[in-house]
PDB file of C-alpha atoms in Angstrom:
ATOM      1  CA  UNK A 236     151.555 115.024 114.712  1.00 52.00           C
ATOM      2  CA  UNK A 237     151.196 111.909 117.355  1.00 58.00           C
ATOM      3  CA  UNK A 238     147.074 112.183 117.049  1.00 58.00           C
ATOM      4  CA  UNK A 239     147.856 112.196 113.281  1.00 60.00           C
ATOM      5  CA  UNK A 240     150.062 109.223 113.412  1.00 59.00           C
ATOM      6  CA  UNK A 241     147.965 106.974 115.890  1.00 57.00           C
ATOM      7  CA  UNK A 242     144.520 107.738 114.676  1.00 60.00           C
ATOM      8  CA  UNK A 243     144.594 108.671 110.914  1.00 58.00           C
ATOM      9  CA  UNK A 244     147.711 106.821 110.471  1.00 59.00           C
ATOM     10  CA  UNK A 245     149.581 108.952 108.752  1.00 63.00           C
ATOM     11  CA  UNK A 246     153.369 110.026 109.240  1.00 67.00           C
ATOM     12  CA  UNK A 247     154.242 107.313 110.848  1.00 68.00           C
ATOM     13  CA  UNK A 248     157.965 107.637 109.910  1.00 68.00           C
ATOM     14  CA  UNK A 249     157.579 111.215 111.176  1.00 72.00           C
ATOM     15  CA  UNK A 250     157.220 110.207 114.765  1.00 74.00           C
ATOM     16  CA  UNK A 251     157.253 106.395 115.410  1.00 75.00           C
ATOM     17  CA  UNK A 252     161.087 105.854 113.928  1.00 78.00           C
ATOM     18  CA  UNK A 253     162.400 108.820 115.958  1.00 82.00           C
ATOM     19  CA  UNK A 254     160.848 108.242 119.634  1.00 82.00           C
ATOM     20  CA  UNK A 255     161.425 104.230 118.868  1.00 82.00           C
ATOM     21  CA  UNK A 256     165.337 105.433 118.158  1.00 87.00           C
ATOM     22  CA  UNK A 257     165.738 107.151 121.068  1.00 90.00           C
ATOM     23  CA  UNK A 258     163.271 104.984 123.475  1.00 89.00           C
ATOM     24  CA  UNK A 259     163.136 101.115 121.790  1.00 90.00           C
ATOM     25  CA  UNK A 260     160.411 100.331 124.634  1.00 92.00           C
ATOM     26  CA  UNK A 261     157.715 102.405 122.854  1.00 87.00           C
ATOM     27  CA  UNK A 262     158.248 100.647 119.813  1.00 85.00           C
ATOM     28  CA  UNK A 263     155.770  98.602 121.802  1.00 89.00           C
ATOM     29  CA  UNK A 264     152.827 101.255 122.161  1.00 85.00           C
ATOM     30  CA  UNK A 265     153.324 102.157 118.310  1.00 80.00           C
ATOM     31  CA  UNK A 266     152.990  98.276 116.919  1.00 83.00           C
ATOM     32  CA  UNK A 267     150.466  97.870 119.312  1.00 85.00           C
ATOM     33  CA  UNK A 268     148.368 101.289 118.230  1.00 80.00           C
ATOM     34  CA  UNK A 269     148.962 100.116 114.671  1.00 78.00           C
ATOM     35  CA  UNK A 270     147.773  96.593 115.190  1.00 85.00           C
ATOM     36  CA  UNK A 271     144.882  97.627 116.778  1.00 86.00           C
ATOM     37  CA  UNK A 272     143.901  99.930 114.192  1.00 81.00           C
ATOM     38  CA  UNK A 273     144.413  97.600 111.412  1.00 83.00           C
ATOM     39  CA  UNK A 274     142.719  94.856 113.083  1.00 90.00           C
ATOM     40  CA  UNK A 275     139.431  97.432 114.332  1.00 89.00           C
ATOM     41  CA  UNK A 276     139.131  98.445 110.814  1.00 87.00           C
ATOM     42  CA  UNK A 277     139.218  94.840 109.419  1.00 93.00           C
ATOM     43  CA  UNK A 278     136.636  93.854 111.935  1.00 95.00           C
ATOM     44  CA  UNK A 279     134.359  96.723 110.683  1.00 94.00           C
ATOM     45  CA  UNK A 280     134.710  95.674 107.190  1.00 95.00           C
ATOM     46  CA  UNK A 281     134.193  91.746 107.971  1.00 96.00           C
ATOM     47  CA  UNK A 282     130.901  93.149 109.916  1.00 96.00           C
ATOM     48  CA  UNK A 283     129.999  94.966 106.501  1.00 96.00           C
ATOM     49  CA  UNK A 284     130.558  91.861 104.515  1.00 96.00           C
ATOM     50  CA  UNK A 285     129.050  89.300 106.998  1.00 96.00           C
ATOM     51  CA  UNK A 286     125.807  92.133 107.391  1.00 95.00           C
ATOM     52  CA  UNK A 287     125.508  92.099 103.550  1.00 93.00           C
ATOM     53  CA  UNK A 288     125.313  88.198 103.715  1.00 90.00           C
ATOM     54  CA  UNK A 289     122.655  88.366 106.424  1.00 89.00           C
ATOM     55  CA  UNK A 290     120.423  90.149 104.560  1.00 88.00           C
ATOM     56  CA  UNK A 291     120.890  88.585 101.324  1.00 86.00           C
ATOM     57  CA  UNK A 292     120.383  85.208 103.430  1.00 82.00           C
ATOM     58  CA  UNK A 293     117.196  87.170 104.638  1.00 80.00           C
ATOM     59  CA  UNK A 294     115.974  87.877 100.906  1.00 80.00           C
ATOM     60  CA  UNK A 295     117.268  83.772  99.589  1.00 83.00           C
ATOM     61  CA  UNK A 296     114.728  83.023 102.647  1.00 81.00           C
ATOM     62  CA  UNK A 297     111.506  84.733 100.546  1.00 82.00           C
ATOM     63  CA  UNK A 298     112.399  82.866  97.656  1.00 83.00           C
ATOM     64  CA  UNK A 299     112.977  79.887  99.017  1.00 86.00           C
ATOM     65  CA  UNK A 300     109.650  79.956 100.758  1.00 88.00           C
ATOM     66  CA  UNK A 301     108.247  81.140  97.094  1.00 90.00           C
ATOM     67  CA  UNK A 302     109.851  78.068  95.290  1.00 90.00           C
ATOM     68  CA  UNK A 303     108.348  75.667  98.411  1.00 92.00           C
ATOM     69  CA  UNK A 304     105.016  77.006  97.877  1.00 94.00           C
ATOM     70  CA  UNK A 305     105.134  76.409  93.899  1.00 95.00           C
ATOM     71  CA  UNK A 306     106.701  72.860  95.037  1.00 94.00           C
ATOM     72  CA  UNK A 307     103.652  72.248  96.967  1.00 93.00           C
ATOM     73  CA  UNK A 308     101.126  73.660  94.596  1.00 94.00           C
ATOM     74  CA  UNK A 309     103.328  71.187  91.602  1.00 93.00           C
ATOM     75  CA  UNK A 310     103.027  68.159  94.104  1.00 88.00           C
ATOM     76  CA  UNK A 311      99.159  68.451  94.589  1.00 88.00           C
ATOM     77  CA  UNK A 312      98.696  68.977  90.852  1.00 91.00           C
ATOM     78  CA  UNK A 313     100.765  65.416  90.822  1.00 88.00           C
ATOM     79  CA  UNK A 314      98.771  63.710  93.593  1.00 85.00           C
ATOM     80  CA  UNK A 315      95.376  65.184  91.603  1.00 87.00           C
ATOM     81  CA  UNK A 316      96.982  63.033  88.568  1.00 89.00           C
ATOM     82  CA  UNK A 317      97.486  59.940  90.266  1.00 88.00           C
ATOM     83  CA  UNK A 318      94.568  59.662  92.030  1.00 87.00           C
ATOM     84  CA  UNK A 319      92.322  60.470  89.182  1.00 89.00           C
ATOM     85  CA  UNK A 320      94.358  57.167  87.606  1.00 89.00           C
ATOM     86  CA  UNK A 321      93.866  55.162  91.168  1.00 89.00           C
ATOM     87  CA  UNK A 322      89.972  56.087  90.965  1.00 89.00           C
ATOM     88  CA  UNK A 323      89.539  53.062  88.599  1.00 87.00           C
ATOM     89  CA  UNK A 324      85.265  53.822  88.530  1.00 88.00           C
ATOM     90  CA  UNK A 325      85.711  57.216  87.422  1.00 87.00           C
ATOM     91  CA  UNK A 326      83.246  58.226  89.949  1.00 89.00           C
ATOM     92  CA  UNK A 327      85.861  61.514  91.737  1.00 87.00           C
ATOM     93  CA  UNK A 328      86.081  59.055  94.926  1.00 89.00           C
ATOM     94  CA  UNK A 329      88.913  56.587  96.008  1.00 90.00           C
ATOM     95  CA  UNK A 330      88.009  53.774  97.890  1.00 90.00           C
ATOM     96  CA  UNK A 331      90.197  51.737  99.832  1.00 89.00           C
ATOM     97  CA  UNK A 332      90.622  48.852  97.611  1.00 89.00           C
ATOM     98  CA  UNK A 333      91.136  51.287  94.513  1.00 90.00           C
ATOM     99  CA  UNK A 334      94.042  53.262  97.037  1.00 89.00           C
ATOM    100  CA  UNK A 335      95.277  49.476  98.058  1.00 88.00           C
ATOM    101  CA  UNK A 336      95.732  48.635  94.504  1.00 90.00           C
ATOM    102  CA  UNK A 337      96.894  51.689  93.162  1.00 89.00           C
ATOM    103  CA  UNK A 338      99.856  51.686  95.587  1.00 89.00           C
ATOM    104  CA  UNK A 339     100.406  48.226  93.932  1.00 88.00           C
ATOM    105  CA  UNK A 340      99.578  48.650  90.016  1.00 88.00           C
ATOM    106  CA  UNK A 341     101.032  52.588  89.824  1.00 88.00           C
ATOM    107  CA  UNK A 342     104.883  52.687  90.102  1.00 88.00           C
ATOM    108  CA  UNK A 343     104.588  56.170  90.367  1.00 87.00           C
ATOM    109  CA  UNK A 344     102.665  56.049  93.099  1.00 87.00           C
ATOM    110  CA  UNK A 345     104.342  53.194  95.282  1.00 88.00           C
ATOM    111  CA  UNK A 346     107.661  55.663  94.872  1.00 89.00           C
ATOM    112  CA  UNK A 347     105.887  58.377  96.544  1.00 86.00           C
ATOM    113  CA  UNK A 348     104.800  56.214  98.932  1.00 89.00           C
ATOM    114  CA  UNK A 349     108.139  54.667  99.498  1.00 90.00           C
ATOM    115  CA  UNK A 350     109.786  58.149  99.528  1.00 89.00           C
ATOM    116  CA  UNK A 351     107.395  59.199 102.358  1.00 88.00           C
ATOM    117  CA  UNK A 352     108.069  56.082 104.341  1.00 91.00           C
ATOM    118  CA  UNK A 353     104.220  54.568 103.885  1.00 89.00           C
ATOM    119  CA  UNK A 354     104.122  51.208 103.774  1.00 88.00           C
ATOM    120  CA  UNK A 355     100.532  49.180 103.321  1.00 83.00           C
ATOM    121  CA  UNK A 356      99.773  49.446 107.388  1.00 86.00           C
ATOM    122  CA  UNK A 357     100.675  53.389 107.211  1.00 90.00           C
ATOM    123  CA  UNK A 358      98.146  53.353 104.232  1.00 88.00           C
ATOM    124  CA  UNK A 359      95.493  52.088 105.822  1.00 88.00           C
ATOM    125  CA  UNK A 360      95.885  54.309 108.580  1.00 90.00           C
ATOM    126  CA  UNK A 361      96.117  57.382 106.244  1.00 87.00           C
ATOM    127  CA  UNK A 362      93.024  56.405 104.878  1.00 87.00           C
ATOM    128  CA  UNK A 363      91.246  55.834 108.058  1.00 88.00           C
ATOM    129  CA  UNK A 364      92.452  59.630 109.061  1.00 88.00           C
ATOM    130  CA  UNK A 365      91.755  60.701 106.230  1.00 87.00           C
ATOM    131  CA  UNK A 366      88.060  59.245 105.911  1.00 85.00           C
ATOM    132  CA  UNK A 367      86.941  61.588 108.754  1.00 85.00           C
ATOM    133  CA  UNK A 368      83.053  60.182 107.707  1.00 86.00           C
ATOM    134  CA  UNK A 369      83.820  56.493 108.234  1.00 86.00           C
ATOM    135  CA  UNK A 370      81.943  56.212 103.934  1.00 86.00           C
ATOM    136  CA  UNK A 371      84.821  54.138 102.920  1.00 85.00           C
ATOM    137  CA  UNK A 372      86.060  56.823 100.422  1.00 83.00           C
ATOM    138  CA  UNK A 373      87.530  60.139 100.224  1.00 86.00           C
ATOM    139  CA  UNK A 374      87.286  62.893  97.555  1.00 82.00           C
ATOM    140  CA  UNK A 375      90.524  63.972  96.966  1.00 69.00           C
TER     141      UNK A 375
END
């Protein structure tokens, strides 16, 4: 009966209140045993819960990847756009001048640019990277 009231509890009327009675000092060891019961079996169902999270945290971390790459592949489809309206020759090359001016003429444009922190220096010195040849123009 006391394995069946400290471990399963059960019965705990059937021992606890009659030993507590005659000895109030082990009223102690049975609110202890209980606590630690009920506290070692919410632990193992918070691990459960917080596990559960982890892994569904795991999975959100695929498909956020997924929705980054399609962000990426959207954003280059975007820059394509633009610069096919900055390359004011039509000739699938963008100069300097026509990157210069399009940061000035496309509003589009000069809010990307502004989002990302570029200002006309930074643009030069994108193109210059960017140039790796030194032609004057890169085909985006």
């Amino acid at each position: 009966v006391f394995y069946q009231t400290m471990i399963a509890g059960d019965s705990w009327g059937k021992i606890a209140v009659p030993v507590s009675k005659r000895e109030p000092w082990t009223a102690i060891i049975f609110v202890g045993a209980h606590l630690t019961i009920v506290f070692g079996l919410l632990n193992l169902i918070i691990a459960v819960v917080v596990d559960n999270g982890a892994e569904l945290r795991q999975k959100d971390v695929i498909g956020t990847a997924k929705d980054l790459d399609f962000e990426e592949l959207q954003e280059k489809k975007y820059l394509s756009h633009i610069f096919k309206v900055i390359d004011r020759d039509h000739d699938g090359r963008v100069s300097m001048t026509e990157l210069y001016d399009g940061a000035l003429r496309i509003s589009e444009f000069r809010h990307w640019l502004v989002v990302l922190d570029v200002d006309t220096e930074d643009l030069m010195q994108l193109f210059a990277f960017v140039d790796k040849d030194k032609k004057g123009y890169v085909e985006p």
